Structure formats: structure tokens, C-alpha cells
């Protein structure tokens, strides 16, 4: 079973605090916080995405699907990357720090599927890849947020994210992997 191991509310709070502090420290001082690992669950090597929203609009989203580093360290690095390296956006400025909302997605290890019928929208994140250069990923919440059908979800993933034809997911040469995620925002932790 490849689903992500659940996190307690307290662990989620620690991760949220770490992400926010890491972004603030990096944006204001260009420094990295040292990560002190106190909780073995947060030391597990897991993939994680950090999405940043401002006024309800995406402001940055970067992640690492599979990591050999402890979750806390990967989270710190992805939070900073999301704020400063997403090519779709200018880096976050000091003025914006108070208006940002963070969403963290802790990922299970992906597994290969043979048939798109195995994908459960809203539960599974999906990765399509062909060769070494074309690869796209949607987190599970993309399906929920957009309300897309499975076909539309997969077509958008192929075109928007992987730079492949819309029906690439039907091509036997295209590999499809799925994963689960534990997704949370600060508001969920109150």
C-alpha cells in the first residue's frame, strides 16, 4: 500500500510553521534556517509540494516528487523554491509576506499503473512521462479545484504540463504513475 502515512495535526502545524518561517527568513535575509529534526515522522524521506496563494490566486508552486532527504528539509527547500524560483512568477517580496497563504502536499511514493481507469480523481495525483524530456504532474487537488472530468484532467496534464498531445495518456509509450497526498492549509489546522 503506497498511500502517504498520515500526519497528526501537531506535525502539520510544525510543517506549516517551518514553511512560513523558511520563506520569511529567505525573503528578508537570504538565509536558510537550520532544520532541527525532533519528530521521526517528519524525518521520513518523502516528496512534498508547497503551493503559495495570494488573494486566492496561485503565487508559486514547486515540489519534489520523491526525496531521499528528511521531509522537513525537503519542505524547507521547496517552500523557498516556491516563493523565489517558480518561473511563472516574480519572486515573493517582503511586502507580500503577510498576505500569503500556504498549502502543503506531502506525497506518497508514486506507483506505475497500466490503465487510467485505476485513477481516482481527487484522491490520486498523476504523473505522465514520455522519455526523459516530457513529464507533467498534477496534484490530487487539481481535479477537485477544477471539477474536470478524468478525460479533461488527463488531457490538460498532457498538454499543459508535459508538452505532449492531449490524448498522450492513451499512448502505450507514455508512462502513468499515481500517488496520494496529505494536503493541508493553515486554516485546516486551527
XYZ file of N, CA and C in Angstrom:
570
model
N 0.849 -1.190 0.000
C 0.000 0.000 0.000
C 0.888 1.245 0.000
N 0.705 2.093 -1.007
C 1.592 3.243 -1.184
C 1.006 4.551 -0.711
N -0.089 4.513 0.044
C -0.644 5.803 0.448
C 0.287 6.471 1.456
N 0.209 7.780 1.498
C 1.073 8.552 2.393
C 0.695 8.236 3.847
N 1.704 8.114 4.693
C 1.450 7.855 6.118
C 0.847 9.108 6.735
N -0.254 8.963 7.475
C -0.932 10.160 7.983
C -0.045 10.988 8.921
N -0.308 12.262 8.918
C 0.367 13.202 9.801
C -0.645 13.687 10.837
N -0.187 13.883 12.066
C -1.069 14.433 13.098
C -1.226 15.933 12.862
N -2.232 16.511 13.510
C -2.450 17.956 13.407
C -1.205 18.714 13.887
N -0.588 18.209 14.951
C 0.603 18.861 15.502
C 1.762 18.803 14.498
N 1.942 17.660 13.847
C 3.004 17.540 12.833
C 2.730 18.488 11.669
N 1.477 18.586 11.261
C 1.119 19.500 10.172
C 1.408 20.944 10.584
N 1.104 21.269 11.845
C 1.386 22.625 12.340
C 2.881 22.910 12.271
N 3.693 21.928 12.688
C 5.152 22.113 12.646
C 5.625 22.350 11.214
N 5.084 21.579 10.270
C 5.490 21.734 8.869
C 5.061 23.103 8.334
N 3.842 23.522 8.675
C 3.332 24.815 8.201
C 4.193 25.940 8.750
N 4.533 25.858 10.026
C 5.371 26.878 10.663
C 6.756 26.911 10.011
N 7.312 25.736 9.766
C 8.626 25.646 9.126
C 8.587 26.270 7.730
N 7.553 25.976 6.968
C 7.459 26.513 5.606
C 7.385 28.043 5.639
N 6.522 28.559 6.505
C 6.333 30.016 6.589
C 7.618 30.706 7.062
N 8.217 30.179 8.111
C 9.456 30.783 8.637
C 10.573 30.727 7.600
N 10.654 29.610 6.881
C 11.719 29.463 5.873
C 11.574 30.506 4.780
N 10.341 30.709 4.326
C 10.103 31.715 3.282
C 10.438 33.104 3.816
N 9.950 33.424 5.016
C 10.184 34.761 5.574
C 11.669 35.038 5.760
N 12.382 34.066 6.318
C 13.806 34.265 6.577
C 14.569 34.421 5.261
N 14.194 33.600 4.266
C 14.916 33.670 2.998
C 14.615 34.973 2.258
N 13.340 35.373 2.244
C 12.965 36.589 1.518
C 13.556 37.833 2.195
N 13.602 37.858 3.536
C 14.090 39.055 4.228
C 15.601 39.062 4.411
N 16.200 37.879 4.616
C 17.641 37.849 4.942
C 18.491 37.027 3.973
N 17.842 36.379 3.003
C 18.547 35.477 2.067
C 19.304 34.383 2.826
N 18.727 33.921 3.955
C 19.374 32.878 4.747
C 18.459 31.680 4.868
N 19.089 30.509 5.018
C 18.343 29.272 5.248
C 18.299 28.988 6.734
N 17.140 28.586 7.201
C 17.037 28.115 8.583
C 17.648 26.727 8.667
N 18.315 26.442 9.768
C 18.718 25.060 10.009
C 17.469 24.281 10.362
N 17.408 23.046 9.891
C 16.252 22.212 10.210
C 16.650 21.290 11.349
N 15.961 21.447 12.471
C 16.212 20.554 13.609
C 15.131 19.500 13.610
N 15.542 18.257 13.440
C 14.553 17.186 13.358
C 14.305 16.633 14.759
N 13.078 16.782 15.209
C 12.744 16.316 16.552
C 11.725 15.177 16.498
N 11.061 15.049 15.351
C 9.980 14.080 15.230
C 10.347 13.083 14.123
N 10.411 11.818 14.465
C 10.840 10.807 13.474
C 9.907 10.750 12.262
N 8.623 11.021 12.469
C 7.687 11.008 11.332
C 8.089 12.074 10.312
N 8.595 13.205 10.805
C 8.961 14.310 9.915
C 10.372 14.134 9.343
N 11.042 13.075 9.786
C 12.377 12.775 9.266
C 12.292 11.793 8.102
N 11.100 11.228 7.866
C 10.945 10.257 6.781
C 11.241 10.932 5.446
N 11.919 10.217 4.544
C 12.200 10.820 3.237
C 10.941 10.774 2.373
N 10.316 11.926 2.174
C 9.081 11.974 1.393
C 9.090 13.159 0.457
N 8.363 13.004 -0.619
C 8.180 14.108 -1.552
C 7.190 15.096 -0.971
N 7.324 16.359 -1.380
C 6.407 17.385 -0.875
C 6.322 18.532 -1.882
N 5.126 19.088 -2.015
C 4.914 20.300 -2.816
C 4.451 21.404 -1.887
N 4.912 22.624 -2.162
C 4.422 23.790 -1.437
C 3.787 24.718 -2.472
N 2.502 25.014 -2.251
C 1.779 25.955 -3.112
C 1.548 27.229 -2.309
N 1.802 28.356 -2.946
C 1.615 29.650 -2.301
C 0.478 30.375 -3.023
N -0.467 30.885 -2.236
C -1.588 31.636 -2.798
C -1.582 33.048 -2.230
N -2.023 33.998 -3.071
C -2.203 35.373 -2.623
C -3.539 35.840 -3.182
N -4.411 36.295 -2.307
C -5.762 36.712 -2.722
C -6.457 35.608 -3.517
N -6.264 34.370 -3.085
C -6.939 33.245 -3.737
C -6.316 32.797 -5.052
N -5.282 33.506 -5.501
C -4.631 33.153 -6.775
C -3.289 32.474 -6.504
N -2.947 31.494 -7.347
C -1.654 30.832 -7.205
C -0.534 31.863 -7.356
N 0.457 31.781 -6.482
C 1.591 32.722 -6.480
C 2.923 31.985 -6.625
N 2.870 30.657 -6.563
C 4.073 29.851 -6.702
C 3.764 28.429 -6.282
N 4.352 27.469 -6.976
C 4.156 26.072 -6.583
C 5.324 25.259 -7.111
N 6.096 24.711 -6.195
C 7.226 23.879 -6.585
C 7.286 22.720 -5.600
N 7.709 21.581 -6.096
C 7.815 20.431 -5.217
C 8.813 19.423 -5.725
N 8.953 18.402 -4.955
C 9.878 17.314 -5.228
C 9.066 16.037 -5.072
N 8.947 15.240 -6.129
C 8.051 14.080 -6.086
C 8.588 12.994 -5.168
N 9.858 12.681 -5.318
C 10.481 11.667 -4.463
C 11.743 12.289 -3.887
N 11.940 12.138 -2.595
C 13.113 12.747 -1.965
C 13.828 11.724 -1.101
N 15.147 11.837 -1.056
C 15.942 10.994 -0.144
C 16.227 11.742 1.142
N 15.867 13.023 1.172
C 16.122 13.868 2.336
C 14.957 13.757 3.316
N 15.174 14.105 4.588
C 14.051 14.139 5.532
C 12.978 15.116 5.048
N 11.735 14.775 5.305
C 10.596 15.603 4.901
C 10.793 17.066 5.295
N 11.228 17.335 6.524
C 11.372 18.720 6.972
C 12.355 19.504 6.104
N 13.463 18.868 5.714
C 14.467 19.570 4.903
C 13.922 19.813 3.491
N 13.292 18.784 2.919
C 12.712 18.948 1.578
C 11.650 20.044 1.605
N 10.835 20.047 2.660
C 9.787 21.061 2.788
C 10.399 22.465 2.830
N 11.432 22.661 3.645
C 12.082 23.975 3.726
C 12.544 24.408 2.331
N 13.217 23.498 1.628
C 13.777 23.835 0.318
C 12.684 24.130 -0.715
N 11.589 23.359 -0.672
C 10.508 23.563 -1.639
C 9.721 24.842 -1.317
N 9.587 25.173 -0.042
C 8.896 26.415 0.338
C 9.651 27.611 -0.230
N 10.959 27.603 -0.054
C 11.779 28.714 -0.562
C 11.748 28.734 -2.094
N 11.861 27.567 -2.713
C 11.833 27.498 -4.183
C 10.498 28.015 -4.713
N 9.430 27.646 -4.037
C 8.093 28.058 -4.451
C 7.954 29.582 -4.403
N 8.563 30.181 -3.400
C 8.481 31.643 -3.228
C 9.434 32.396 -4.153
N 10.522 31.745 -4.570
C 11.562 32.511 -5.269
C 11.964 31.972 -6.644
N 11.565 30.736 -6.982
C 12.090 30.138 -8.214
C 11.047 29.678 -9.215
N 9.746 29.814 -8.900
C 8.733 29.381 -9.861
C 8.821 30.296 -11.077
N 9.157 29.737 -12.263
C 9.402 30.586 -13.436
C 8.153 31.347 -13.899
N 6.973 30.946 -13.440
C 5.744 31.621 -13.860
C 5.516 32.939 -13.118
N 6.260 33.164 -12.032
C 6.007 34.330 -11.182
C 7.313 35.036 -10.821
N 7.199 36.326 -10.499
C 8.346 37.032 -9.925
C 8.533 36.522 -8.496
N 9.761 36.595 -7.957
C 9.964 36.158 -6.576
C 9.093 36.945 -5.596
N 8.674 36.286 -4.551
C 7.889 36.913 -3.494
C 8.709 38.037 -2.860
N 8.051 39.160 -2.576
C 8.733 40.295 -1.956
C 8.374 40.354 -0.465
N 9.168 41.134 0.258
C 8.948 41.287 1.694
C 7.552 41.846 1.979
N 7.095 42.788 1.130
C 5.771 43.412 1.322
C 4.648 42.377 1.274
N 4.854 41.310 0.510
C 3.779 40.325 0.305
C 3.673 39.294 1.424
N 4.694 39.176 2.242
C 4.776 38.050 3.180
C 3.514 37.852 4.022
N 2.920 38.950 4.489
C 1.758 38.815 5.366
C 0.490 38.383 4.643
N 0.488 38.498 3.312
C -0.746 38.189 2.584
C -0.714 36.816 1.904
N 0.287 36.010 2.233
C 0.414 34.710 1.557
C -0.287 33.609 2.335
N -0.928 32.719 1.590
C -1.498 31.517 2.187
C -0.731 30.324 1.612
N -0.343 29.417 2.501
C 0.433 28.258 2.055
C -0.427 27.001 2.067
N -0.145 26.145 1.117
C -0.761 24.816 1.094
C 0.374 23.811 0.920
N 0.384 22.796 1.776
C 1.442 21.784 1.745
C 0.832 20.458 1.328
N 1.498 19.775 0.420
C 1.072 18.445 -0.013
C 2.231 17.477 0.219
N 2.057 16.584 1.194
C 3.074 15.562 1.470
C 2.693 14.339 0.645
N 3.633 13.839 -0.149
C 3.308 12.820 -1.147
C 3.741 11.415 -0.739
N 2.943 10.452 -1.171
C 3.381 9.051 -1.074
C 4.374 8.806 -2.202
N 5.037 7.662 -2.163
C 5.887 7.267 -3.278
C 4.976 6.911 -4.459
N 5.265 7.400 -5.655
C 4.406 7.092 -6.805
C 4.511 5.623 -7.217
N 3.447 5.119 -7.818
C 3.494 3.774 -8.378
C 2.890 3.780 -9.775
N 3.423 2.880 -10.627
C 3.040 2.791 -12.036
C 1.694 2.096 -12.183
N 0.858 2.625 -13.052
C -0.404 1.943 -13.356
C -0.447 1.579 -14.836
N -1.271 0.616 -15.163
C -1.377 0.161 -16.552
C -2.575 0.782 -17.266
N -3.532 1.289 -16.490
C -4.779 1.727 -17.092
C -5.293 2.956 -16.348
N -5.681 3.984 -17.099
C -6.186 5.222 -16.496
C -7.433 4.970 -15.651
N -8.076 3.836 -15.847
C -9.263 3.505 -15.039
C -8.912 3.387 -13.555
N -7.624 3.134 -13.252
C -7.199 2.994 -11.856
C -7.131 4.335 -11.119
N -7.164 5.437 -11.872
C -7.038 6.766 -11.264
C -8.361 7.158 -10.609
N -8.278 7.550 -9.341
C -9.447 8.100 -8.644
C -9.247 9.604 -8.544
N -10.091 10.357 -9.255
C -9.977 11.818 -9.241
C -10.176 12.343 -7.830
N -9.341 13.296 -7.437
C -9.446 13.880 -6.107
C -8.666 13.099 -5.057
N -8.375 11.828 -5.349
C -7.596 11.018 -4.410
C -6.158 10.840 -4.891
N -5.996 10.676 -6.196
C -4.674 10.402 -6.761
C -4.111 11.624 -7.485
N -2.830 11.891 -7.233
C -2.071 12.778 -8.095
C -1.575 11.925 -9.248
N -1.313 12.553 -10.385
C -0.944 11.797 -11.575
C 0.301 12.404 -12.220
N 1.194 11.515 -12.663
C 2.403 11.922 -13.388
C 2.355 11.219 -14.740
N 2.474 11.970 -15.815
C 2.638 11.345 -17.137
C 4.054 11.648 -17.606
N 4.689 10.655 -18.213
C 6.036 10.902 -18.735
C 6.287 10.076 -19.979
N 7.055 10.683 -20.881
C 7.459 10.004 -22.112
C 8.920 10.356 -22.335
N 9.776 9.338 -22.302
C 11.208 9.601 -22.438
C 11.700 10.424 -21.258
N 12.814 11.124 -21.444
C 13.388 11.886 -20.338
C 12.952 13.341 -20.313
N 12.405 13.817 -21.437
C 12.178 15.259 -21.515
C 10.735 15.675 -21.250
N 9.775 14.822 -21.524
C 8.376 15.220 -21.363
C 7.789 14.587 -20.117
N 7.461 15.471 -19.154
C 6.911 14.957 -17.911
C 5.986 16.006 -17.322
N 4.860 15.580 -16.813
C 3.928 16.515 -16.197
C 3.331 15.898 -14.959
N 2.963 16.760 -14.006
C 2.383 16.275 -12.756
C 1.228 17.183 -12.351
N 0.148 16.582 -11.908
C -0.942 17.301 -11.255
C -1.115 16.706 -9.871
N -1.214 17.562 -8.866
C -1.531 17.117 -7.515
C -3.009 16.697 -7.472
N -3.386 15.868 -6.495
C -4.771 15.378 -6.449
C -5.808 16.502 -6.384
N -5.475 17.608 -5.700
C -6.463 18.661 -5.514
C -6.806 19.409 -6.802
N -5.971 19.244 -7.864
C -6.283 19.901 -9.139
C -7.639 19.425 -9.658
N -7.903 18.134 -9.540
C -9.183 17.594 -10.021
C -10.351 18.189 -9.241
N -10.185 18.297 -7.934
C -11.248 18.823 -7.083
C -11.483 20.304 -7.378
N -10.382 21.061 -7.498
C -10.490 22.511 -7.688
C -11.074 22.880 -9.049
N -10.761 22.090 -10.075
C -11.207 22.436 -11.427
C -12.562 21.815 -11.761
N -12.887 20.683 -11.100
C -14.117 19.978 -11.436
C -14.043 19.272 -12.793
N -12.821 19.127 -13.327
C -12.668 18.478 -14.625
C -13.073 17.010 -14.565
N -13.520 16.492 -15.716
C -13.713 15.047 -15.869
C -12.332 14.400 -15.919
N -12.298 13.074 -15.800
C -10.998 12.384 -15.843
C -10.318 12.625 -17.187
N -11.100 12.571 -18.263
C -10.525 12.774 -19.595
C -9.930 14.183 -19.728
N -10.655 15.190 -19.259
C -10.171 16.578 -19.320
C -8.925 16.749 -18.435
N -8.966 16.172 -17.241
C -7.832 16.215 -16.308
C -6.585 15.652 -16.983
N -6.708 14.473 -17.599
C -5.558 13.825 -18.224
C -5.098 14.581 -19.476
N -6.053 15.115 -20.238
C -5.684 15.877 -21.443
C -4.922 17.149 -21.077
N -5.425 17.864 -20.049
C -4.746 19.080 -19.601
C -3.352 18.754 -19.059
N -3.240 17.645 -18.353
C -1.941 17.216 -17.823
C -0.963 16.984 -18.974
N -1.428 16.304 -20.007
C -0.568 16.026 -21.174
C -0.123 17.314 -21.866
N -1.076 18.232 -22.113
C -0.739 19.430 -22.894
C -0.066 20.501 -22.041
N -0.690 20.879 -20.906
C -0.175 21.975 -20.059
C 1.157 21.638 -19.425
N 1.267 20.436 -18.881
C 2.394 20.113 -18.013
C 3.492 19.317 -18.706
N 3.113 18.422 -19.625
C 4.120 17.545 -20.236
C 4.503 17.977 -21.650
N 3.747 18.925 -22.213
C 4.048 19.368 -23.581
C 3.836 18.272 -24.610
N 2.823 17.448 -24.366
C 2.515 16.316 -25.248
C 1.105 16.494 -25.817
N 0.737 15.707 -26.838
C -0.631 15.797 -27.363
C -1.661 15.483 -26.266
N -2.869 16.027 -26.417
C -3.906 15.916 -25.386
C -4.257 14.460 -25.050
N -4.148 13.587 -26.036
C -4.521 12.183 -25.769
C -3.298 11.328 -25.435
N -2.208 11.977 -24.999
C -0.953 11.246 -24.743
C -1.158 10.123 -23.726
N -2.113 10.307 -22.817
C -2.333 9.299 -21.772
C -2.839 7.977 -22.330
N -3.297 7.988 -23.603
C -3.756 6.737 -24.230
C -2.607 6.019 -24.948
N -1.469 6.706 -25.072
C -0.317 6.181 -25.822
C 0.435 5.166 -24.952
N 0.607 3.925 -25.457
C 1.303 2.908 -24.656
C 2.748 3.283 -24.311
N 3.354 4.212 -25.054
C 4.734 4.626 -24.777
C 4.790 5.625 -23.622
N 3.648 6.160 -23.222
C 3.599 7.131 -22.120
C 3.372 6.386 -20.816
N 4.202 6.703 -19.837
C 4.083 6.047 -18.532
C 3.200 6.896 -17.624
N 2.330 6.217 -16.894
C 1.457 6.922 -15.945
C 1.743 6.391 -14.549
N 2.090 7.313 -13.646
C 2.281 6.967 -12.238
C 1.264 7.745 -11.429
N 0.841 7.161 -10.314
C -0.077 7.873 -9.427
C 0.480 7.868 -8.007
N -0.040 8.781 -7.189
C 0.395 8.875 -5.793
C -0.757 9.473 -4.997
N -0.669 9.347 -3.683
C -1.632 10.037 -2.830
C -0.900 11.169 -2.126
N -1.659 12.075 -1.538
C -1.057 13.216 -0.852
C -1.888 13.570 0.370
N -1.197 14.015 1.402
C -1.853 14.601 2.555
C -1.736 16.101 2.347
N -2.869 16.755 2.066
C -2.875 18.158 1.654
C -3.512 18.997 2.756
N -2.857 20.095 3.142
C -3.441 20.936 4.176
C -2.985 22.383 4.045
N -3.864 23.292 4.502
C -3.587 24.728 4.589
C -3.609 25.115 6.055
N -3.108 26.297 6.357
C -3.063 26.753 7.754
C -4.468 26.772 8.373
N -5.470 27.165 7.586
C -6.850 27.241 8.109
C -7.369 25.887 8.574
N -6.854 24.811 7.981
C -7.295 23.459 8.367
C -6.778 23.078 9.756
N -5.807 23.829 10.273
C -5.097 23.405 11.489
C -5.558 24.165 12.728
N -6.539 25.042 12.555
C -6.996 25.851 13.703
C -7.795 25.000 14.665
